[in-house]
Amino acid sequence: MEKTAFFDVRSYDRPWFDELAPGAGLELMYLENRLGPDTAILARDCAAVCAFVNDDLGAETLRRLSEYGVRAVALRCAGYNNVDLAAAEQCGIRVFRVPSYSPASVAEHALALLLTLTRQTHRAFTRTRERNFSLEGLVGTNIEGKSVGVVGTGRVGLRFAAMVRGLGARVLAYDPDPQWGAGFEYVRLDELICRSDVISLHCPLTPRTYHMLSRAAFHQMRDGVVLINTSRGALIDSEALLDNVKSGKVGAAGLDVYEEEADVFYEDVSSKVMRDDTLNLLLSQPNVLVTSHQAFLTREALRAIAEVTTDNLRRFFAGEPVENEIGSFEPAGV
Ligand code: NAI
């Protein structure tokens, strides 16, 4: 049995991995700690580590892991912007990921955020629990007939576009690598930003897409625009978002990801003082809905993640080619 240190484990990970690991010849050592330079030592004597989106796989962590004998990192996620791929290559550590597990999970969550905000069901939920049945302040907006800008038409973006088209929206899309023939209009990013009533982000975080929705971009948006981000927090300049929520330029924002999420997302910090004022202020707005990077969290996706991750490791330990390997030749993260 090959030993793998499984960092940042959650109760919802274990049933799927417990079921599949023995068949793949893996012994998993579950750890609640996040992986980083200070916790890398916990992987001593393990040939591989299994990591998630907010684990720190920078150069220092990788250097220490290689000293302790780790030869592979199996990411149980699609994104790899938290991995220094050049450093991994230097240390001789191979990196695998799960390129796609359930695009429908993420697309459906984006739609859930959108419809919750446009019909204010999050506010109705808290009101009726308090026996407040007033409709004051709950006027919604139809998606039918609106222009929905989809930034990135890969696996998730295409599904989201199909869903909103099903609701009768007009889809405007931007992608440097368009899917011609998908049946919607591709436009330049600046045109999408000016013309959309809803903007939903479905592209990777790279140096080029960092703060793609910048302060300048907010100026170009329609008044009352609804923003949905289920991709990566740093696609949006959060300070600029907050200012535009406060001014009313942004009608609503549904955020499953946040620029500085690594410090708080996935944790219960309800009894602690939260120092991030931008997040505090965003959370206090009635038209901002934040979920804790949970768009992937469905039974179907968890099973697929466990299947592909255990198979990546099985192939690695068997000396077989691993189709889902990523190297430093890849763009800087998704
Ligand atoms: P994908 O790789 O299938 O599609 C990404 C698309 O973005 C591609 O079509 C690509 O050409 C396009 N793209 C690249 N650079 C762009 C740019 N500068 N502007 C616009 N589009 C650009 O990825 P997939 O599976 O559709 O996932 C999309 C994103 O969703 C991922 O990058 C990841 O950050 C995020 N994600 C979030 C999860 C969550 O739980 N919140 C779970 C899984 C993925």
Short mmCIF file of C-alpha atoms and ligand atoms in Angstrom, two decimals:
data_model
loop_
_atom_site.label_atom_id
_atom_site.label_comp_id
_atom_site.label_asym_id
_atom_site.label_seq_id
_atom_site.Cartn_x
_atom_site.Cartn_y
_atom_site.Cartn_z
CA MET A 1 0.00 0.00 0.00
CA GLU A 2 1.40 3.41 -0.97
CA LYS A 3 1.03 6.06 1.74
CA THR A 4 -0.45 9.46 0.87
CA ALA A 5 -0.90 12.41 3.25
CA PHE A 6 -4.37 13.82 2.69
CA PHE A 7 -4.36 17.47 3.84
CA ASP A 8 -7.32 19.66 4.82
CA VAL A 9 -9.71 16.71 5.01
CA ARG A 10 -13.41 17.39 5.62
CA SER A 11 -16.13 14.99 6.75
CA TYR A 12 -17.69 15.08 3.29
CA ASP A 13 -14.44 13.90 1.59
CA ARG A 14 -13.93 10.74 3.59
CA PRO A 15 -16.77 8.39 2.57
CA TRP A 16 -15.84 8.54 -1.11
CA PHE A 17 -12.08 8.21 -0.57
CA ASP A 18 -12.53 5.46 2.05
CA GLU A 19 -14.52 3.48 -0.50
CA LEU A 20 -12.11 3.94 -3.43
CA ALA A 21 -8.60 4.07 -1.88
CA PRO A 22 -8.15 0.34 -1.09
CA GLY A 23 -9.01 -0.66 -4.67
CA ALA A 24 -6.39 1.80 -5.92
CA GLY A 25 -3.76 0.37 -3.53
CA LEU A 26 -3.60 3.56 -1.46
CA GLU A 27 -3.25 4.09 2.26
CA LEU A 28 -4.54 7.58 3.07
CA MET A 29 -3.37 9.45 6.15
CA TYR A 30 -6.11 12.01 6.79
CA LEU A 31 -4.98 15.35 8.25
CA GLU A 32 -7.16 18.28 9.21
CA ASN A 33 -4.25 20.70 8.76
CA ARG A 34 -3.85 22.82 5.69
CA LEU A 35 -0.69 22.13 3.75
CA GLY A 36 1.98 24.83 3.91
CA PRO A 37 5.68 25.22 4.80
CA ASP A 38 4.99 24.61 8.51
CA THR A 39 2.82 21.52 8.04
CA ALA A 40 4.76 19.86 5.20
CA ILE A 41 6.61 17.80 7.82
CA LEU A 42 3.39 15.86 8.50
CA ALA A 43 3.92 14.22 5.10
CA ARG A 44 7.24 12.73 6.15
CA ASP A 45 7.38 9.08 5.03
CA CYS A 46 4.58 9.62 2.51
CA ALA A 47 5.30 9.25 -1.18
CA ALA A 48 2.49 11.63 -2.16
CA VAL A 49 0.22 14.33 -0.79
CA CYS A 50 -3.38 15.03 -1.67
CA ALA A 51 -4.24 18.76 -1.51
CA PHE A 52 -7.12 21.16 -2.10
CA VAL A 53 -7.70 24.71 -3.37
CA ASN A 54 -6.46 26.70 -0.38
CA ASP A 55 -3.43 24.58 0.48
CA ASP A 56 -0.17 26.45 -0.04
CA LEU A 57 1.94 24.66 -2.63
CA GLY A 58 4.47 27.44 -3.08
CA ALA A 59 8.19 26.90 -3.59
CA GLU A 60 9.03 26.57 0.12
CA THR A 61 6.35 23.95 0.80
CA LEU A 62 7.41 21.95 -2.25
CA ARG A 63 11.08 22.13 -1.29
CA ARG A 64 10.28 20.79 2.18
CA LEU A 65 7.97 18.08 0.80
CA SER A 66 10.72 16.84 -1.51
CA GLU A 67 13.16 16.74 1.44
CA TYR A 68 10.68 14.50 3.26
CA GLY A 69 10.50 12.15 0.28
CA VAL A 70 7.25 13.27 -1.36
CA ARG A 71 7.27 12.63 -5.11
CA ALA A 72 3.75 13.61 -6.17
CA VAL A 73 0.98 16.09 -5.43
CA ALA A 74 -2.55 14.94 -6.26
CA LEU A 75 -4.83 17.96 -6.30
CA ARG A 76 -8.45 17.00 -5.65
CA CYS A 77 -9.64 20.05 -7.60
CA ALA A 78 -9.42 21.55 -11.08
CA GLY A 79 -7.70 24.84 -10.24
CA TYR A 80 -3.95 24.91 -9.63
CA ASN A 81 -3.18 28.61 -9.15
CA ASN A 82 -1.93 27.68 -5.63
CA VAL A 83 0.89 25.48 -7.03
CA ASP A 84 4.31 26.78 -8.08
CA LEU A 85 4.67 24.43 -11.03
CA ALA A 86 8.21 25.55 -11.88
CA ALA A 87 9.30 24.83 -8.29
CA ALA A 88 7.57 21.43 -8.40
CA GLU A 89 9.49 20.55 -11.53
CA GLN A 90 12.76 21.67 -9.93
CA CYS A 91 12.06 19.51 -6.88
CA GLY A 92 11.12 16.53 -9.04
CA ILE A 93 7.56 16.52 -7.70
CA ARG A 94 4.86 15.58 -10.19
CA VAL A 95 1.48 17.32 -10.01
CA PHE A 96 -1.90 15.86 -10.97
CA ARG A 97 -5.35 17.37 -10.86
CA VAL A 98 -9.00 16.61 -11.59
CA PRO A 99 -9.60 18.70 -14.71
CA SER A 100 -13.35 18.26 -14.68
CA TYR A 101 -15.60 16.53 -12.18
CA SER A 102 -19.04 18.01 -12.46
CA PRO A 103 -19.32 21.23 -14.46
CA ALA A 104 -23.07 21.03 -13.87
CA SER A 105 -22.51 21.41 -10.10
CA VAL A 106 -20.72 24.73 -10.56
CA ALA A 107 -23.08 25.99 -13.25
CA GLU A 108 -26.14 25.10 -11.17
CA HIS A 109 -24.68 26.91 -8.16
CA ALA A 110 -24.07 30.01 -10.28
CA LEU A 111 -27.71 29.84 -11.38
CA ALA A 112 -28.83 29.36 -7.76
CA LEU A 113 -26.94 32.50 -6.74
CA LEU A 114 -28.41 34.43 -9.65
CA LEU A 115 -32.04 33.44 -9.05
CA THR A 116 -31.76 33.89 -5.28
CA LEU A 117 -30.56 37.45 -5.77
CA THR A 118 -32.94 38.41 -8.54
CA ARG A 119 -35.96 37.04 -6.62
CA GLN A 120 -34.62 37.85 -3.13
CA THR A 121 -35.48 34.43 -1.73
CA HIS A 122 -32.58 34.75 0.74
CA ARG A 123 -34.35 37.72 2.30
CA ALA A 124 -37.80 36.11 2.14
CA PHE A 125 -36.39 33.07 3.98
CA THR A 126 -35.25 35.10 6.99
CA ARG A 127 -38.43 37.22 6.98
CA THR A 128 -41.00 34.44 6.99
CA ARG A 129 -39.10 32.60 9.74
CA GLU A 130 -39.74 35.71 11.85
CA ARG A 131 -43.42 35.63 10.79
CA ASN A 132 -42.86 38.76 8.69
CA PHE A 133 -45.01 38.20 5.60
CA SER A 134 -44.64 41.70 4.17
CA LEU A 135 -43.55 42.00 0.54
CA GLU A 136 -42.09 45.47 0.96
CA GLY A 137 -38.64 45.67 -0.61
CA LEU A 138 -38.85 42.24 -2.26
CA VAL A 139 -39.57 43.27 -5.85
CA GLY A 140 -37.56 41.04 -8.14
CA THR A 141 -36.37 41.03 -11.76
CA ASN A 142 -37.01 38.49 -14.53
CA ILE A 143 -34.08 36.83 -16.26
CA GLU A 144 -36.22 36.36 -19.35
CA GLY A 145 -35.36 39.02 -21.92
CA LYS A 146 -32.18 40.14 -20.13
CA SER A 147 -28.65 40.13 -21.53
CA VAL A 148 -26.43 37.72 -19.63
CA GLY A 149 -22.68 38.07 -20.20
CA VAL A 150 -20.80 34.78 -19.81
CA VAL A 151 -17.04 35.26 -19.44
CA GLY A 152 -15.35 31.97 -20.33
CA THR A 153 -17.28 29.37 -22.28
CA GLY A 154 -15.50 26.20 -21.20
CA ARG A 155 -17.21 23.29 -19.46
CA VAL A 156 -18.96 25.36 -16.77
CA GLY A 157 -19.62 28.51 -18.82
CA LEU A 158 -21.29 26.56 -21.64
CA ARG A 159 -23.67 24.86 -19.22
CA PHE A 160 -24.48 28.11 -17.44
CA ALA A 161 -25.14 29.77 -20.82
CA ALA A 162 -27.52 26.95 -21.79
CA MET A 163 -29.37 27.29 -18.47
CA VAL A 164 -29.97 31.02 -18.76
CA ARG A 165 -30.95 30.65 -22.40
CA GLY A 166 -33.53 28.17 -21.17
CA LEU A 167 -34.91 30.98 -19.01
CA GLY A 168 -35.23 33.20 -22.09
CA ALA A 169 -32.11 35.34 -21.65
CA ARG A 170 -29.92 36.60 -24.50
CA VAL A 171 -26.36 35.32 -23.98
CA LEU A 172 -23.34 37.48 -24.81
CA ALA A 173 -20.11 35.56 -24.45
CA TYR A 174 -16.42 36.35 -24.29
CA ASP A 175 -13.66 33.75 -24.56
CA PRO A 176 -10.28 34.04 -26.31
CA ASP A 177 -10.96 30.52 -27.58
CA PRO A 178 -14.63 30.71 -28.66
CA GLN A 179 -16.88 27.68 -29.17
CA TRP A 180 -18.26 28.76 -32.53
CA GLY A 181 -21.60 27.23 -33.31
CA ALA A 182 -22.72 27.16 -29.68
CA GLY A 183 -25.57 29.40 -30.77
CA PHE A 184 -24.82 32.62 -28.94
CA GLU A 185 -23.12 35.88 -29.72
CA TYR A 186 -19.41 36.30 -28.98
CA VAL A 187 -18.34 39.88 -28.32
CA ARG A 188 -15.22 41.64 -27.00
CA LEU A 189 -14.90 41.71 -23.20
CA ASP A 190 -15.39 45.48 -23.00
CA GLU A 191 -18.57 45.17 -25.08
CA LEU A 192 -19.87 42.35 -22.86
CA ILE A 193 -19.20 44.49 -19.79
CA CYS A 194 -21.13 47.48 -21.27
CA ARG A 195 -24.09 45.51 -22.61
CA SER A 196 -24.85 42.91 -19.93
CA ASP A 197 -27.54 43.04 -17.25
CA VAL A 198 -25.88 40.03 -15.61
CA ILE A 199 -22.18 39.15 -15.78
CA SER A 200 -21.10 35.65 -14.73
CA LEU A 201 -17.43 34.68 -14.58
CA HIS A 202 -16.35 31.21 -15.72
CA CYS A 203 -12.72 31.67 -16.72
CA PRO A 204 -9.43 30.74 -15.03
CA LEU A 205 -7.40 33.01 -12.82
CA THR A 206 -4.17 33.83 -14.65
CA PRO A 207 -1.91 36.90 -14.62
CA ARG A 208 -4.00 38.10 -17.57
CA THR A 209 -7.39 37.68 -15.87
CA TYR A 210 -6.32 39.00 -12.43
CA HIS A 211 -8.76 41.86 -11.57
CA MET A 212 -10.47 41.45 -14.93
CA LEU A 213 -13.39 43.30 -13.31
CA SER A 214 -11.31 46.32 -12.31
CA ARG A 215 -12.44 49.71 -11.08
CA ALA A 216 -12.40 50.92 -14.71
CA ALA A 217 -14.54 47.96 -15.79
CA PHE A 218 -17.16 48.79 -13.12
CA HIS A 219 -17.50 52.29 -14.66
CA GLN A 220 -18.48 50.67 -17.97
CA MET A 221 -21.18 48.41 -16.49
CA ARG A 222 -24.91 48.96 -16.70
CA ASP A 223 -26.55 50.48 -13.65
CA GLY A 224 -27.93 47.71 -11.45
CA VAL A 225 -25.77 44.99 -13.04
CA VAL A 226 -25.84 41.61 -11.27
CA LEU A 227 -22.42 39.95 -10.87
CA ILE A 228 -21.91 36.25 -10.29
CA ASN A 229 -18.48 34.79 -9.55
CA THR A 230 -18.04 31.06 -9.04
CA SER A 231 -14.52 30.98 -10.56
CA ARG A 232 -11.76 32.63 -8.55
CA GLY A 233 -12.01 35.63 -6.22
CA ALA A 234 -9.12 37.61 -7.67
CA LEU A 235 -10.93 37.96 -11.01
CA ILE A 236 -12.71 40.87 -9.28
CA ASP A 237 -11.13 43.87 -7.56
CA SER A 238 -13.03 43.42 -4.26
CA GLU A 239 -12.53 47.00 -3.05
CA ALA A 240 -13.96 48.32 -6.33
CA LEU A 241 -16.85 45.85 -6.03
CA LEU A 242 -17.66 47.09 -2.53
CA ASP A 243 -17.61 50.73 -3.63
CA ASN A 244 -19.90 49.93 -6.54
CA VAL A 245 -22.30 47.96 -4.34
CA LYS A 246 -22.41 50.93 -1.96
CA SER A 247 -23.05 53.39 -4.78
CA GLY A 248 -25.84 51.22 -6.22
CA LYS A 249 -24.05 50.71 -9.55
CA VAL A 250 -23.98 46.97 -8.78
CA GLY A 251 -27.54 45.78 -8.18
CA ALA A 252 -26.48 42.48 -6.62
CA ALA A 253 -23.45 40.25 -6.30
CA GLY A 254 -23.34 36.48 -5.82
CA LEU A 255 -19.86 35.39 -4.77
CA ASP A 256 -18.83 31.79 -4.22
CA VAL A 257 -15.20 32.89 -4.20
CA TYR A 258 -13.37 35.85 -2.73
CA GLU A 259 -9.90 37.30 -3.25
CA GLU A 260 -8.74 36.73 0.33
CA GLU A 261 -10.83 33.62 0.95
CA ALA A 262 -7.93 31.41 2.08
CA ASP A 263 -8.03 32.91 5.58
CA VAL A 264 -11.70 32.24 6.26
CA PHE A 265 -13.46 30.05 3.70
CA TYR A 266 -14.08 26.46 4.78
CA GLU A 267 -13.63 27.48 8.44
CA ASP A 268 -16.10 28.34 11.20
CA VAL A 269 -14.87 31.77 12.30
CA SER A 270 -18.22 32.80 13.80
CA SER A 271 -16.77 33.32 17.27
CA LYS A 272 -13.71 35.25 16.07
CA VAL A 273 -13.16 38.87 15.12
CA MET A 274 -12.92 39.06 11.36
CA ARG A 275 -10.32 41.60 10.31
CA ASP A 276 -11.11 41.76 6.62
CA ASP A 277 -13.22 44.92 6.44
CA THR A 278 -13.97 44.54 2.76
CA LEU A 279 -15.50 41.11 3.36
CA ASN A 280 -17.27 42.34 6.50
CA LEU A 281 -18.87 45.18 4.56
CA LEU A 282 -19.79 42.99 1.59
CA LEU A 283 -21.44 40.48 3.94
CA SER A 284 -23.48 43.22 5.57
CA GLN A 285 -25.21 44.22 2.32
CA PRO A 286 -28.65 42.74 1.63
CA ASN A 287 -27.88 42.40 -2.07
CA VAL A 288 -24.61 40.50 -1.64
CA LEU A 289 -24.75 36.73 -1.24
CA VAL A 290 -21.54 34.97 -0.29
CA THR A 291 -21.13 31.19 -0.27
CA SER A 292 -17.95 29.56 0.93
CA HIS A 293 -16.48 28.14 -2.31
CA GLN A 294 -19.15 25.46 -2.32
CA ALA A 295 -20.16 25.42 -5.99
CA PHE A 296 -18.43 22.06 -6.40
CA LEU A 297 -20.12 20.51 -3.37
CA THR A 298 -22.55 17.93 -4.69
CA ARG A 299 -22.58 14.16 -4.19
CA GLU A 300 -21.97 13.66 -7.89
CA ALA A 301 -18.93 15.95 -7.90
CA LEU A 302 -17.44 14.47 -4.70
CA ARG A 303 -17.65 10.97 -6.11
CA ALA A 304 -16.07 12.04 -9.41
CA ILE A 305 -13.28 13.91 -7.55
CA ALA A 306 -12.46 10.82 -5.47
CA GLU A 307 -12.55 8.53 -8.53
CA VAL A 308 -10.17 10.66 -10.60
CA THR A 309 -7.83 11.53 -7.70
CA THR A 310 -7.40 7.91 -6.60
CA ASP A 311 -6.92 6.83 -10.21
CA ASN A 312 -4.28 9.56 -10.76
CA LEU A 313 -2.37 8.23 -7.74
CA ARG A 314 -2.83 4.58 -8.72
CA ARG A 315 -1.37 5.29 -12.16
CA PHE A 316 1.52 7.27 -10.67
CA PHE A 317 2.47 4.50 -8.24
CA ALA A 318 2.08 1.87 -10.99
CA GLY A 319 4.48 3.85 -13.22
CA GLU A 320 1.75 4.42 -15.82
CA PRO A 321 1.29 7.72 -17.70
CA VAL A 322 -1.06 10.09 -15.83
CA GLU A 323 -3.27 11.88 -18.31
CA ASN A 324 -4.16 14.56 -15.75
CA GLU A 325 -0.58 15.60 -15.04
CA ILE A 326 0.21 19.31 -15.17
CA GLY A 327 3.63 20.83 -15.68
CA SER A 328 5.31 24.22 -15.65
CA PHE A 329 4.48 24.59 -19.33
CA GLU A 330 0.85 25.15 -18.33
CA PRO A 331 -0.54 28.70 -18.02
CA ALA A 332 -0.26 30.04 -14.46
CA GLY A 333 -3.33 28.40 -12.97
CA VAL A 334 -7.04 27.98 -13.48
P1 NAI B 1 -12.54 25.22 -18.55
O1 NAI B 1 -11.05 25.13 -18.63
O2 NAI B 1 -13.37 24.15 -19.17
O3 NAI B 1 -13.01 26.61 -19.20
C1 NAI B 1 -12.40 27.84 -18.95
C2 NAI B 1 -12.66 28.72 -20.16
O4 NAI B 1 -12.12 30.02 -19.87
C3 NAI B 1 -11.98 28.22 -21.45
O5 NAI B 1 -12.93 28.16 -22.49
C4 NAI B 1 -10.91 29.27 -21.72
O6 NAI B 1 -10.67 29.48 -23.10
C5 NAI B 1 -11.56 30.49 -21.09
N1 NAI B 1 -10.62 31.57 -20.82
C6 NAI B 1 -9.28 31.51 -20.68
N2 NAI B 1 -8.77 32.75 -20.53
C7 NAI B 1 -9.82 33.60 -20.58
C8 NAI B 1 -9.94 35.01 -20.53
N3 NAI B 1 -8.88 35.80 -20.39
N4 NAI B 1 -11.18 35.54 -20.63
C9 NAI B 1 -12.27 34.76 -20.80
N5 NAI B 1 -12.22 33.41 -20.89
C10 NAI B 1 -11.01 32.85 -20.78
O7 NAI B 1 -12.86 25.41 -17.02
P2 NAI B 1 -14.26 25.07 -16.30
O8 NAI B 1 -14.26 23.64 -15.90
O9 NAI B 1 -15.35 25.61 -17.14
O10 NAI B 1 -14.14 25.93 -14.96
C11 NAI B 1 -14.22 27.35 -15.01
C12 NAI B 1 -13.67 27.92 -13.73
O11 NAI B 1 -14.51 27.53 -12.64
C13 NAI B 1 -12.29 27.35 -13.34
O12 NAI B 1 -11.28 28.14 -13.91
C14 NAI B 1 -12.27 27.42 -11.84
O13 NAI B 1 -11.61 28.61 -11.45
C15 NAI B 1 -13.74 27.53 -11.46
N6 NAI B 1 -14.20 26.43 -10.61
C16 NAI B 1 -14.82 26.76 -9.43
C17 NAI B 1 -15.32 25.80 -8.60
C18 NAI B 1 -16.06 26.16 -7.34
O14 NAI B 1 -16.34 25.28 -6.52
N7 NAI B 1 -16.41 27.42 -7.12
C19 NAI B 1 -15.17 24.38 -8.93
C20 NAI B 1 -14.54 24.13 -10.22
C21 NAI B 1 -14.06 25.12 -11.00
#
